[in-house]
Amino acid sequence: MSRITAAITAVQGYVPPDTLTNADLEKMVDTTDEWIRTRTGVEVRHILKGEGLGTSDMGAEAVRGLLAKRGIDASEIDLLICATVTPDHLFPATANIISDKVGAVNAWSYDINAACSGFLFALTTASQFIETGKYKKVIVVGADKMSSIVDYTDRATCIIFGDGAGAVLLEPSSDGLGLMDSILRSDGSGRQYLHQKAGGSVKPASHESVDKREHFVFQDGQPVFKAAVKGMADVSAEIMEKNNLSAEDVAWLVPHQANLRIIDATANRMGVGSEKVMINIQKYGNTTAATIPLCLWDWEKKLHTGDNIILAAFGGGFTWGSIYLKWAYETK
Ligand code: UT7
């Protein structure tokens, strides 16, 4: 009997209509379009505006599109996992809310928090439920409303992040397609460089925490940059070696979109030419858990059955990792 693998059988993204350009940011903080473009690669980000709208609204939009595309009903979904660091609420899980909004009444749902590596952690977790034969249809959502935790007076962080969501459907394959391998890592000692100081159990919200602007992303950019370059490049090279893949064998590198310079370093280390690297940081910024599914969505029409694809990410935690998958369908 052939091995069951977990194949991505549909992908869908969603970004909200409002945008925040580098020119807009020039009016808000002491920065320039030139600095942002050359240091990060970002030109514009999408921002979710509107009273009462949160991460689940973007996730639900992506999932609705995914179901319509695949022509299936929400009631057929067995499990929905959402990767996010900007949940609608601390509890219940945003995945539960997405399932409710789309009508996935037979799915159980939960969130995974691995910051910018969240989609990789969730995809690997979800694939296990397919590989065991237990489930037939599992949705993985990567969604973040980063604008809800970005300090728009801090020029070092507000220029990077944007809002968005992406979702994929996983189904069993017996054709040797889908997720082949993954290497995932975490190192909690890196938490000092990238975190949110207040709002958790260590420092619940107080007047003082609000006054001190502690409910926003804190990032010490340089150490994160250095760890990201090493972590993402090392793990991507490692997964290629482990699976006997040369640069020629790799059809696409799908890197987390945090900084163009980190992406370039990873591609160089893998020996993969820039024509094989998915880059959309210029139009969305860093959407945290959504960057990788948003890339797959943007490039979907160019992907072919059997393409060897390497996903790679690095983020808060620290967390990082790489997934090797074989694309499983053609887009008409
Ligand atoms: O996705 C999750 C993981 N996160 C990442 O991977 C992000 C990793 N880090 C980075 O991408 C970069 O560190 C940043 C983009 C955040 C910052 O770029 P950098 O090249 O590391 O800049 P820096 O922090 O070393 O700052 C260099 C200079 C400083 O000025 P001085 O001290 O040299 O006078 C900053 O104050 O640039 C200044 N600066 C800015 N100038 C204009 C910092 N932010 C800005 C800005 N506009 N927005």
Short mmCIF file of C-alpha atoms and ligand atoms in Angstrom, two decimals:
data_model
loop_
_atom_site.label_atom_id
_atom_site.label_comp_id
_atom_site.label_asym_id
_atom_site.label_seq_id
_atom_site.Cartn_x
_atom_site.Cartn_y
_atom_site.Cartn_z
CA MET A 1 0.00 0.00 0.00
CA SER A 2 1.38 3.43 -0.92
CA ARG A 3 2.08 5.94 1.83
CA ILE A 4 -0.54 8.63 2.43
CA THR A 5 0.90 12.12 2.22
CA ALA A 6 -0.75 15.47 2.94
CA ALA A 7 -1.12 17.51 -0.24
CA ILE A 8 -2.12 21.13 -0.62
CA THR A 9 -5.15 20.99 -2.94
CA ALA A 10 -6.17 24.66 -2.86
CA VAL A 11 -4.79 27.99 -1.68
CA GLN A 12 -6.45 31.35 -1.14
CA GLY A 13 -5.37 34.69 0.27
CA TYR A 14 -7.03 37.82 1.51
CA VAL A 15 -5.68 41.31 2.11
CA PRO A 16 -7.92 44.17 3.26
CA PRO A 17 -8.57 47.02 0.80
CA ASP A 18 -6.97 49.89 2.77
CA THR A 19 -3.27 50.51 2.21
CA LEU A 20 -0.39 52.24 4.00
CA THR A 21 2.37 53.42 1.69
CA ASN A 22 5.93 54.50 2.43
CA ALA A 23 4.81 58.04 1.56
CA ASP A 24 2.12 57.77 4.28
CA LEU A 25 4.73 56.61 6.81
CA GLU A 26 7.02 59.52 5.89
CA LYS A 27 4.27 61.76 7.32
CA MET A 28 3.93 59.69 10.52
CA VAL A 29 7.55 59.00 11.60
CA ASP A 30 11.07 60.21 10.77
CA THR A 31 11.76 57.94 7.80
CA THR A 32 12.08 57.96 4.02
CA ASP A 33 10.75 55.84 1.20
CA GLU A 34 14.37 55.26 0.15
CA TRP A 35 15.42 53.95 3.60
CA ILE A 36 12.44 51.59 3.80
CA ARG A 37 12.90 50.23 0.27
CA THR A 38 16.64 49.64 0.56
CA ARG A 39 16.65 48.29 4.15
CA THR A 40 13.51 46.12 3.94
CA GLY A 41 12.08 45.97 0.41
CA VAL A 42 8.59 47.09 1.54
CA GLU A 43 6.67 49.66 -0.55
CA VAL A 44 3.08 49.27 0.62
CA ARG A 45 1.13 47.27 3.23
CA HIS A 46 -2.59 46.50 3.59
CA ILE A 47 -4.31 47.51 6.82
CA LEU A 48 -7.57 46.13 8.21
CA LYS A 49 -9.76 49.06 9.17
CA GLY A 50 -13.27 49.03 10.59
CA GLU A 51 -14.84 48.81 14.00
CA GLY A 52 -14.96 45.29 15.42
CA LEU A 53 -12.93 43.67 12.63
CA GLY A 54 -10.12 41.32 13.61
CA THR A 55 -7.85 38.54 12.40
CA SER A 56 -10.74 36.06 12.11
CA ASP A 57 -12.49 38.28 9.55
CA MET A 58 -9.50 38.10 7.21
CA GLY A 59 -9.05 34.38 7.91
CA ALA A 60 -12.74 33.73 7.20
CA GLU A 61 -12.51 35.61 3.89
CA ALA A 62 -9.57 33.44 2.85
CA VAL A 63 -11.34 30.22 3.91
CA ARG A 64 -14.57 31.14 2.09
CA GLY A 65 -12.58 31.70 -1.10
CA LEU A 66 -10.73 28.43 -0.57
CA LEU A 67 -13.94 26.42 -0.20
CA ALA A 68 -15.52 28.07 -3.26
CA LYS A 69 -12.42 27.38 -5.33
CA ARG A 70 -12.30 23.70 -4.36
CA GLY A 71 -16.09 23.42 -4.68
CA ILE A 72 -16.64 21.93 -1.25
CA ASP A 73 -18.96 22.76 1.62
CA ALA A 74 -17.67 24.07 4.96
CA SER A 75 -19.38 21.15 6.70
CA GLU A 76 -16.86 18.77 5.04
CA ILE A 77 -13.92 20.26 6.97
CA ASP A 78 -12.59 17.95 9.71
CA LEU A 79 -10.12 20.30 11.37
CA LEU A 80 -9.09 23.96 11.06
CA ILE A 81 -5.83 25.26 12.52
CA CYS A 82 -5.04 28.97 12.62
CA ALA A 83 -1.50 30.30 13.07
CA THR A 84 -1.54 33.82 14.50
CA VAL A 85 0.06 36.13 17.07
CA THR A 86 -2.80 38.60 16.83
CA PRO A 87 -5.81 36.50 17.89
CA ASP A 88 -9.21 38.21 18.03
CA HIS A 89 -9.10 37.58 21.79
CA LEU A 90 -6.67 35.85 24.15
CA PHE A 91 -9.39 33.21 24.19
CA PRO A 92 -11.30 31.61 22.59
CA ALA A 93 -9.03 30.57 19.74
CA THR A 94 -9.35 32.55 16.51
CA ALA A 95 -9.62 29.21 14.64
CA ASN A 96 -12.90 28.56 16.51
CA ILE A 97 -14.23 31.92 15.42
CA ILE A 98 -13.20 31.38 11.79
CA SER A 99 -14.90 27.96 11.81
CA ASP A 100 -18.04 29.57 13.16
CA LYS A 101 -17.98 32.40 10.61
CA VAL A 102 -17.56 30.05 7.63
CA GLY A 103 -19.96 27.39 8.93
CA ALA A 104 -17.39 24.63 9.47
CA VAL A 105 -19.77 22.99 11.94
CA ASN A 106 -18.08 19.58 11.92
CA ALA A 107 -14.54 20.85 12.40
CA TRP A 108 -12.63 21.11 15.64
CA SER A 109 -10.28 24.07 15.67
CA TYR A 110 -7.34 25.53 17.53
CA ASP A 111 -4.62 28.15 17.22
CA ILE A 112 -0.86 27.81 16.99
CA ASN A 113 1.43 30.62 18.08
CA ALA A 114 4.85 30.45 16.48
CA ALA A 115 4.99 34.06 15.21
CA CYS A 116 6.41 34.31 11.70
CA SER A 117 7.03 30.55 11.57
CA GLY A 118 3.41 29.90 12.56
CA PHE A 119 2.28 28.74 9.13
CA LEU A 120 5.09 26.17 8.91
CA PHE A 121 4.39 24.86 12.42
CA ALA A 122 0.65 24.64 11.68
CA LEU A 123 1.14 23.02 8.27
CA THR A 124 3.43 20.36 9.72
CA THR A 125 1.00 19.69 12.58
CA ALA A 126 -1.98 19.50 10.21
CA SER A 127 -0.19 17.13 7.86
CA GLN A 128 0.10 14.52 10.62
CA PHE A 129 -3.70 14.24 10.88
CA ILE A 130 -3.89 13.50 7.14
CA GLU A 131 -0.91 11.12 7.09
CA THR A 132 -2.41 8.92 9.82
CA GLY A 133 -5.51 8.52 7.64
CA LYS A 134 -7.69 9.96 10.40
CA TYR A 135 -8.83 13.09 8.50
CA LYS A 136 -9.56 13.86 4.86
CA LYS A 137 -9.90 17.66 4.80
CA VAL A 138 -7.85 19.95 7.03
CA ILE A 139 -7.55 23.72 6.62
CA VAL A 140 -4.50 25.67 7.74
CA VAL A 141 -4.88 29.44 8.06
CA GLY A 142 -2.06 31.91 8.59
CA ALA A 143 -3.50 35.30 9.54
CA ASP A 144 -2.35 38.39 11.38
CA LYS A 145 -3.70 41.86 11.97
CA MET A 146 -0.27 43.24 12.80
CA SER A 147 -1.64 46.80 12.73
CA SER A 148 -3.35 45.96 16.06
CA ILE A 149 0.04 45.51 17.81
CA VAL A 150 2.29 47.87 15.84
CA ASP A 151 3.38 51.14 17.42
CA TYR A 152 2.99 53.75 14.69
CA THR A 153 5.38 56.05 16.55
CA ASP A 154 8.23 53.49 16.41
CA ARG A 155 9.95 53.90 13.04
CA ALA A 156 12.00 50.72 13.49
CA THR A 157 8.94 48.43 13.49
CA CYS A 158 5.99 50.27 11.92
CA ILE A 159 7.59 50.27 8.48
CA ILE A 160 7.78 46.48 8.26
CA PHE A 161 4.40 45.03 9.12
CA GLY A 162 1.08 44.68 7.31
CA ASP A 163 -2.20 42.77 7.68
CA GLY A 164 -3.35 39.73 5.72
CA ALA A 165 -4.44 36.11 5.70
CA GLY A 166 -3.82 32.99 3.67
CA ALA A 167 -5.34 29.53 3.82
CA VAL A 168 -4.58 26.13 2.33
CA LEU A 169 -6.60 22.93 2.17
CA LEU A 170 -4.78 19.67 2.91
CA GLU A 171 -6.10 16.38 1.53
CA PRO A 172 -4.62 12.87 1.32
CA SER A 173 -2.50 11.95 -1.69
CA SER A 174 -1.29 8.50 -2.64
CA ASP A 175 0.68 9.79 -5.65
CA GLY A 176 3.78 10.78 -3.70
CA LEU A 177 2.81 14.49 -3.74
CA GLY A 178 2.43 16.95 -0.87
CA LEU A 179 4.51 17.42 2.26
CA MET A 180 7.71 15.40 2.05
CA ASP A 181 9.71 16.63 5.03
CA SER A 182 10.00 19.40 7.57
CA ILE A 183 12.61 20.68 9.99
CA LEU A 184 11.26 22.94 12.73
CA ARG A 185 13.19 24.61 15.51
CA SER A 186 12.61 26.93 18.47
CA ASP A 187 14.84 28.69 20.98
CA GLY A 188 13.04 30.58 23.73
CA SER A 189 16.21 32.39 24.77
CA GLY A 190 15.68 34.64 21.74
CA ARG A 191 12.46 36.01 23.23
CA GLN A 192 14.23 39.06 24.67
CA TYR A 193 14.77 40.46 21.16
CA LEU A 194 11.22 40.14 19.81
CA HIS A 195 8.12 40.14 21.97
CA GLN A 196 5.12 42.02 23.31
CA LYS A 197 5.79 43.13 26.87
CA ALA A 198 2.29 43.40 28.32
CA GLY A 199 -1.13 41.83 27.96
CA GLY A 200 -0.11 38.31 28.96
CA SER A 201 -0.08 36.63 32.37
CA VAL A 202 3.35 38.03 33.32
CA LYS A 203 2.16 41.60 32.88
CA PRO A 204 -1.60 41.93 32.53
CA ALA A 205 -2.92 45.14 31.02
CA SER A 206 -2.85 48.15 33.34
CA HIS A 207 -2.96 51.92 32.96
CA GLU A 208 0.80 51.86 33.39
CA SER A 209 1.35 49.25 30.66
CA VAL A 210 -0.77 51.28 28.26
CA ASP A 211 1.02 54.53 29.15
CA LYS A 212 4.39 52.82 28.59
CA ARG A 213 3.24 51.57 25.16
CA GLU A 214 3.90 47.96 26.15
CA HIS A 215 1.06 46.41 24.14
CA PHE A 216 3.01 46.71 20.91
CA VAL A 217 5.66 44.65 19.12
CA PHE A 218 9.08 45.22 20.67
CA GLN A 219 11.93 44.31 18.34
CA ASP A 220 15.68 44.73 18.67
CA GLY A 221 16.20 44.57 14.91
CA GLN A 222 19.90 43.76 14.57
CA PRO A 223 20.07 40.56 16.68
CA VAL A 224 16.84 39.34 15.07
CA PHE A 225 18.24 40.09 11.64
CA LYS A 226 21.45 38.16 12.34
CA ALA A 227 19.62 35.15 13.81
CA ALA A 228 17.11 35.18 10.93
CA VAL A 229 19.79 35.18 8.24
CA LYS A 230 21.60 32.25 9.88
CA GLY A 231 18.51 30.31 10.98
CA MET A 232 16.58 30.49 7.71
CA ALA A 233 19.61 29.85 5.49
CA ASP A 234 20.93 26.96 7.60
CA VAL A 235 17.64 25.12 7.87
CA SER A 236 16.86 25.55 4.16
CA ALA A 237 20.27 24.18 3.18
CA GLU A 238 19.80 21.34 5.70
CA ILE A 239 16.45 20.21 4.28
CA MET A 240 17.89 20.18 0.75
CA GLU A 241 20.84 18.08 1.87
CA LYS A 242 18.65 15.69 3.86
CA ASN A 243 16.44 15.10 0.81
CA ASN A 244 19.29 15.00 -1.75
CA LEU A 245 17.99 18.09 -3.53
CA SER A 246 20.33 20.22 -5.62
CA ALA A 247 19.53 23.84 -6.47
CA GLU A 248 18.44 22.64 -9.95
CA ASP A 249 15.90 20.27 -8.35
CA VAL A 250 14.21 23.13 -6.49
CA ALA A 251 11.46 24.81 -8.53
CA TRP A 252 10.59 27.48 -5.96
CA LEU A 253 11.81 28.91 -2.67
CA VAL A 254 8.94 30.40 -0.66
CA PRO A 255 10.56 32.47 2.08
CA HIS A 256 8.88 34.32 4.94
CA GLN A 257 8.73 37.95 3.86
CA ALA A 258 10.42 39.84 6.72
CA ASN A 259 13.24 41.59 4.93
CA LEU A 260 14.50 41.35 1.36
CA ARG A 261 18.06 41.06 2.61
CA ILE A 262 17.20 37.97 4.72
CA ILE A 263 15.48 36.41 1.68
CA ASP A 264 18.52 37.07 -0.53
CA ALA A 265 20.87 35.53 2.03
CA THR A 266 18.73 32.37 2.21
CA ALA A 267 18.52 32.02 -1.59
CA ASN A 268 22.29 32.55 -1.94
CA ARG A 269 23.05 29.91 0.67
CA MET A 270 20.78 27.44 -1.17
CA GLY A 271 22.32 28.37 -4.51
CA VAL A 272 18.84 29.10 -5.86
CA GLY A 273 18.59 31.87 -8.50
CA SER A 274 16.38 34.88 -7.85
CA GLU A 275 14.02 33.78 -10.67
CA LYS A 276 12.94 30.89 -8.42
CA VAL A 277 12.30 32.96 -5.30
CA MET A 278 8.79 34.16 -4.47
CA ILE A 279 8.94 37.78 -3.30
CA ASN A 280 5.89 39.93 -2.61
CA ILE A 281 7.17 41.86 0.43
CA GLN A 282 6.96 45.08 -1.63
CA LYS A 283 3.15 44.93 -1.79
CA TYR A 284 2.16 43.38 1.56
CA GLY A 285 5.08 43.98 3.98
CA ASN A 286 5.57 41.40 6.73
CA THR A 287 2.16 39.84 7.45
CA THR A 288 3.71 37.40 9.99
CA ALA A 289 1.84 34.04 9.71
CA ALA A 290 0.28 35.00 6.38
CA THR A 291 3.38 35.65 4.26
CA ILE A 292 3.93 32.11 2.98
CA PRO A 293 0.31 31.27 1.99
CA LEU A 294 0.02 34.75 0.40
CA CYS A 295 3.07 33.90 -1.74
CA LEU A 296 1.57 30.53 -2.76
CA TRP A 297 -1.67 32.34 -3.63
CA ASP A 298 0.11 34.95 -5.76
CA TRP A 299 2.19 32.32 -7.58
CA GLU A 300 -0.46 29.57 -7.77
CA LYS A 301 -0.88 29.76 -11.56
CA LYS A 302 2.85 29.26 -12.09
CA LEU A 303 3.04 26.11 -9.96
CA HIS A 304 2.98 22.67 -11.58
CA THR A 305 2.31 19.16 -10.34
CA GLY A 306 5.49 17.65 -8.96
CA ASP A 307 7.33 20.98 -8.48
CA ASN A 308 9.78 20.75 -5.57
CA ILE A 309 9.05 23.66 -3.26
CA ILE A 310 10.96 24.76 -0.17
CA LEU A 311 9.12 26.89 2.40
CA ALA A 312 11.30 28.70 4.96
CA ALA A 313 10.64 31.05 7.86
CA PHE A 314 12.15 32.68 10.92
CA GLY A 315 10.34 34.60 13.63
CA GLY A 316 9.68 35.51 17.23
CA GLY A 317 10.25 32.85 19.84
CA PHE A 318 12.74 32.41 18.28
CA THR A 319 11.12 29.93 15.94
CA TRP A 320 12.29 28.85 12.51
CA GLY A 321 12.06 26.04 10.04
CA SER A 322 11.75 24.69 6.56
CA ILE A 323 9.30 22.43 4.74
CA TYR A 324 9.91 20.47 1.55
CA LEU A 325 6.78 19.75 -0.47
CA LYS A 326 5.82 18.58 -3.93
CA TRP A 327 3.08 20.69 -5.50
CA ALA A 328 -0.01 18.56 -6.18
CA TYR A 329 -2.16 20.27 -8.83
CA GLU A 330 -2.38 22.42 -11.94
CA THR A 331 -4.41 25.63 -11.93
CA LYS A 332 -6.74 25.98 -14.89
O1 UT7 B 1 9.56 38.60 10.83
C1 UT7 B 1 9.98 38.33 12.13
C2 UT7 B 1 11.44 38.47 12.29
N1 UT7 B 1 11.85 39.83 12.08
C3 UT7 B 1 12.82 40.07 11.22
O2 UT7 B 1 13.30 39.19 10.56
C4 UT7 B 1 13.32 41.49 11.14
C5 UT7 B 1 14.81 41.50 11.28
N2 UT7 B 1 15.38 42.83 11.34
C6 UT7 B 1 15.36 43.71 10.29
O3 UT7 B 1 14.76 43.43 9.26
C7 UT7 B 1 16.14 44.97 10.42
O4 UT7 B 1 16.93 44.91 11.57
C8 UT7 B 1 15.26 46.26 10.46
C9 UT7 B 1 14.60 46.48 9.11
C10 UT7 B 1 14.23 46.15 11.54
C11 UT7 B 1 16.15 47.47 10.72
O5 UT7 B 1 17.17 47.56 9.73
P1 UT7 B 1 18.68 47.65 10.18
O6 UT7 B 1 19.47 47.73 8.95
O7 UT7 B 1 18.99 46.53 11.11
O8 UT7 B 1 18.72 49.03 10.92
P2 UT7 B 1 19.26 49.36 12.40
O9 UT7 B 1 18.24 48.96 13.41
O10 UT7 B 1 20.65 48.85 12.56
O11 UT7 B 1 19.33 50.91 12.32
C12 UT7 B 1 20.27 51.60 11.45
C13 UT7 B 1 19.97 53.08 11.51
C14 UT7 B 1 19.81 53.60 12.94
O12 UT7 B 1 20.33 54.91 12.98
P3 UT7 B 1 21.79 55.20 13.53
O13 UT7 B 1 21.80 54.71 14.96
O14 UT7 B 1 22.73 54.43 12.65
O15 UT7 B 1 21.91 56.69 13.40
C15 UT7 B 1 18.33 53.65 13.13
O16 UT7 B 1 17.94 54.59 14.09
O17 UT7 B 1 18.73 53.35 10.85
C16 UT7 B 1 17.87 54.05 11.75
N3 UT7 B 1 16.49 53.67 11.45
C17 UT7 B 1 15.76 54.30 10.52
N4 UT7 B 1 16.03 55.32 9.70
C18 UT7 B 1 15.06 55.73 8.86
C19 UT7 B 1 15.75 52.67 11.99
N5 UT7 B 1 14.54 52.65 11.44
C20 UT7 B 1 14.51 53.64 10.52
C21 UT7 B 1 13.55 54.11 9.63
N6 UT7 B 1 13.88 55.15 8.82
N7 UT7 B 1 12.33 53.56 9.52
#
